[in-house]
Amino acid sequence: MGKLDGSCLCGSVRLVCDAEPLAAANCHCKDCQRQTGSAFSTVVTVPADAVEVRGEVATFTTVGTDTGAKAHRQFCPACGSPVLTLPELTPGLAFIKAGILDDPSIVRPVMEAWTGSAQPWIEPDRQLVCTERGPSEEILAMLAG
Ligand SMILES: [Zn+2]
Ligand SMILES: [Zn+2]
């Protein structure tokens, strides 16, 4: 069993991943708020080729507000759980939704993204790297390793 294995709510989509997380972030963008139905999305970044998706997923593609870059958001068509995002802005990287992991307690967010659209009832952790809007060049370079 990989450390970053996970499942959707109904169990028909299974994610298998043995990679070390490259990073983890809380994203407060409006798209993540809508997709998760919550204040932010916590994602774990891994090399895309290190993730195996078992079961059928559906994909909804969003377009970045600032960048115009597409993000392919995969979810379970049976129960609707978001499982994985593949942003074209960061080719070769996959963003696993932390809440689907078998053990989400291992996740350590290092960054708060899109704090400019954070909800007033959630205080982003200012000790972490914070970006008002999308990821900066510096953060993209960090993610790319
Ligand atoms: Zn499901
Ligand atoms: Zn987001």
CSV table of C-alpha atoms and ligand atoms in Angstrom, one decimal:
chain,number,residue,atom,x,y,z
A,1,MET,CA,0.0,0.0,0.0
A,2,GLY,CA,1.4,3.4,-1.0
A,3,LYS,CA,1.4,6.3,1.4
A,4,LEU,CA,-0.7,8.4,-0.8
A,5,ASP,CA,-3.3,5.8,-1.7
A,6,GLY,CA,-6.9,7.0,-1.5
A,7,SER,CA,-10.5,6.5,-2.5
A,8,CYS,CA,-13.6,8.5,-3.5
A,9,LEU,CA,-16.6,8.5,-1.3
A,10,CYS,CA,-18.3,5.5,-2.9
A,11,GLY,CA,-15.1,3.5,-3.4
A,12,SER,CA,-15.4,3.0,-7.1
A,13,VAL,CA,-12.3,5.2,-7.8
A,14,ARG,CA,-9.1,4.1,-6.2
A,15,LEU,CA,-5.9,6.2,-6.3
A,16,VAL,CA,-2.6,4.3,-5.9
A,17,CYS,CA,0.5,6.4,-5.3
A,18,ASP,CA,3.8,5.5,-3.6
A,19,ALA,CA,5.6,8.8,-4.3
A,20,GLU,CA,6.9,11.2,-1.7
A,21,PRO,CA,4.8,14.4,-1.8
A,22,LEU,CA,6.6,17.2,-3.5
A,23,ALA,CA,4.5,19.7,-1.7
A,24,ALA,CA,1.1,20.3,-0.2
A,25,ALA,CA,-1.0,23.4,-0.4
A,26,ASN,CA,-4.3,24.9,0.6
A,27,CYS,CA,-6.0,26.6,-2.4
A,28,HIS,CA,-8.6,29.3,-1.6
A,29,CYS,CA,-9.4,30.0,-5.3
A,30,LYS,CA,-13.1,30.3,-6.2
A,31,ASP,CA,-12.9,27.2,-8.5
A,32,CYS,CA,-11.7,25.1,-5.6
A,33,GLN,CA,-14.4,26.5,-3.3
A,34,ARG,CA,-17.1,25.6,-5.8
A,35,GLN,CA,-15.6,22.2,-6.6
A,36,THR,CA,-15.2,21.1,-3.0
A,37,GLY,CA,-18.2,22.9,-1.6
A,38,SER,CA,-16.0,24.2,1.1
A,39,ALA,CA,-13.7,27.1,2.0
A,40,PHE,CA,-10.6,25.7,0.3
A,41,SER,CA,-9.0,22.7,-1.3
A,42,THR,CA,-6.0,20.9,0.2
A,43,VAL,CA,-3.9,19.2,-2.4
A,44,VAL,CA,-0.8,17.1,-2.4
A,45,THR,CA,1.6,17.5,-5.4
A,46,VAL,CA,3.2,14.4,-6.9
A,47,PRO,CA,4.7,13.5,-10.2
A,48,ALA,CA,1.8,12.7,-12.5
A,49,ASP,CA,3.3,9.4,-13.7
A,50,ALA,CA,3.5,8.2,-10.0
A,51,VAL,CA,-0.3,8.2,-9.7
A,52,GLU,CA,-2.3,5.3,-10.9
A,53,VAL,CA,-6.1,5.8,-11.1
A,54,ARG,CA,-8.2,2.7,-10.9
A,55,GLY,CA,-11.8,2.9,-11.9
A,56,GLU,CA,-13.6,5.4,-14.2
A,57,VAL,CA,-13.2,9.1,-13.6
A,58,ALA,CA,-15.0,12.0,-15.3
A,59,THR,CA,-13.1,15.3,-16.1
A,60,PHE,CA,-14.2,18.9,-15.8
A,61,THR,CA,-11.8,21.4,-17.2
A,62,THR,CA,-11.5,24.9,-15.8
A,63,VAL,CA,-9.5,27.8,-17.1
A,64,GLY,CA,-7.2,29.8,-14.8
A,65,THR,CA,-8.4,33.3,-14.0
A,66,ASP,CA,-4.9,34.9,-14.4
A,67,THR,CA,-3.0,32.4,-16.5
A,68,GLY,CA,-5.6,31.2,-19.0
A,69,ALA,CA,-4.1,27.7,-18.4
A,70,LYS,CA,-6.5,24.8,-18.2
A,71,ALA,CA,-6.8,22.6,-15.2
A,72,HIS,CA,-8.3,19.1,-15.7
A,73,ARG,CA,-10.3,18.3,-12.6
A,74,GLN,CA,-11.0,14.6,-12.3
A,75,PHE,CA,-13.9,13.3,-10.2
A,76,CYS,CA,-15.9,10.1,-9.6
A,77,PRO,CA,-19.0,10.1,-11.8
A,78,ALA,CA,-20.9,7.9,-9.3
A,79,CYS,CA,-20.5,9.9,-6.1
A,80,GLY,CA,-19.0,13.2,-7.3
A,81,SER,CA,-15.9,13.2,-5.1
A,82,PRO,CA,-13.1,15.3,-6.6
A,83,VAL,CA,-9.9,13.1,-6.7
A,84,LEU,CA,-7.2,14.6,-8.8
A,85,THR,CA,-6.3,17.8,-10.7
A,86,LEU,CA,-3.9,18.0,-13.7
A,87,PRO,CA,-3.1,21.6,-14.3
A,88,GLU,CA,-1.5,22.5,-17.7
A,89,LEU,CA,0.4,25.2,-15.9
A,90,THR,CA,2.5,22.5,-14.2
A,91,PRO,CA,3.0,19.8,-16.8
A,92,GLY,CA,4.0,16.5,-15.3
A,93,LEU,CA,2.5,17.2,-11.9
A,94,ALA,CA,-0.7,15.9,-10.4
A,95,PHE,CA,-2.6,17.4,-7.4
A,96,ILE,CA,-4.3,14.8,-5.3
A,97,LYS,CA,-7.2,16.0,-3.1
A,98,ALA,CA,-5.9,15.4,0.4
A,99,GLY,CA,-9.2,14.5,1.9
A,100,ILE,CA,-9.5,11.3,-0.3
A,101,LEU,CA,-6.3,9.8,1.1
A,102,ASP,CA,-6.6,6.7,3.4
A,103,ASP,CA,-4.4,8.7,5.8
A,104,PRO,CA,-4.7,12.4,5.3
A,105,SER,CA,-3.0,13.1,8.6
A,106,ILE,CA,0.4,12.7,6.9
A,107,VAL,CA,-0.2,15.8,4.8
A,108,ARG,CA,1.8,19.0,5.8
A,109,PRO,CA,0.6,22.0,3.8
A,110,VAL,CA,3.5,24.4,3.1
A,111,MET,CA,1.6,27.0,1.2
A,112,GLU,CA,-1.6,29.0,1.1
A,113,ALA,CA,-2.6,29.9,-2.4
A,114,TRP,CA,-5.2,32.5,-3.5
A,115,THR,CA,-5.5,34.1,0.0
A,116,GLY,CA,-7.1,37.1,-1.7
A,117,SER,CA,-10.3,35.0,-2.1
A,118,ALA,CA,-10.1,33.2,1.3
A,119,GLN,CA,-13.3,33.3,3.2
A,120,PRO,CA,-13.4,35.6,6.2
A,121,TRP,CA,-14.4,32.7,8.5
A,122,ILE,CA,-11.2,30.8,7.7
A,123,GLU,CA,-7.8,32.3,8.5
A,124,PRO,CA,-5.0,31.2,6.2
A,125,ASP,CA,-1.8,30.2,8.1
A,126,ARG,CA,0.4,33.2,7.7
A,127,GLN,CA,3.5,31.2,8.8
A,128,LEU,CA,3.2,29.3,5.5
A,129,VAL,CA,4.2,30.7,2.1
A,130,CYS,CA,1.2,32.8,1.1
A,131,THR,CA,0.2,34.0,-2.3
A,132,GLU,CA,-2.6,36.6,-2.8
A,133,ARG,CA,-3.5,35.0,-6.1
A,134,GLY,CA,-2.2,32.0,-8.0
A,135,PRO,CA,1.2,30.4,-7.6
A,136,SER,CA,4.1,32.7,-8.2
A,137,GLU,CA,7.1,31.9,-10.5
A,138,GLU,CA,9.0,31.0,-7.4
A,139,ILE,CA,6.5,28.5,-6.2
A,140,LEU,CA,6.1,27.0,-9.7
A,141,ALA,CA,9.9,26.5,-9.7
A,142,MET,CA,9.8,24.9,-6.3
A,143,LEU,CA,7.0,22.5,-7.4
A,144,ALA,CA,8.9,21.6,-10.5
A,145,GLY,CA,11.8,20.5,-8.2
B,1,ZN,ZN,-17.2,7.5,-6.0
B,2,ZN,ZN,-7.8,26.3,-6.4
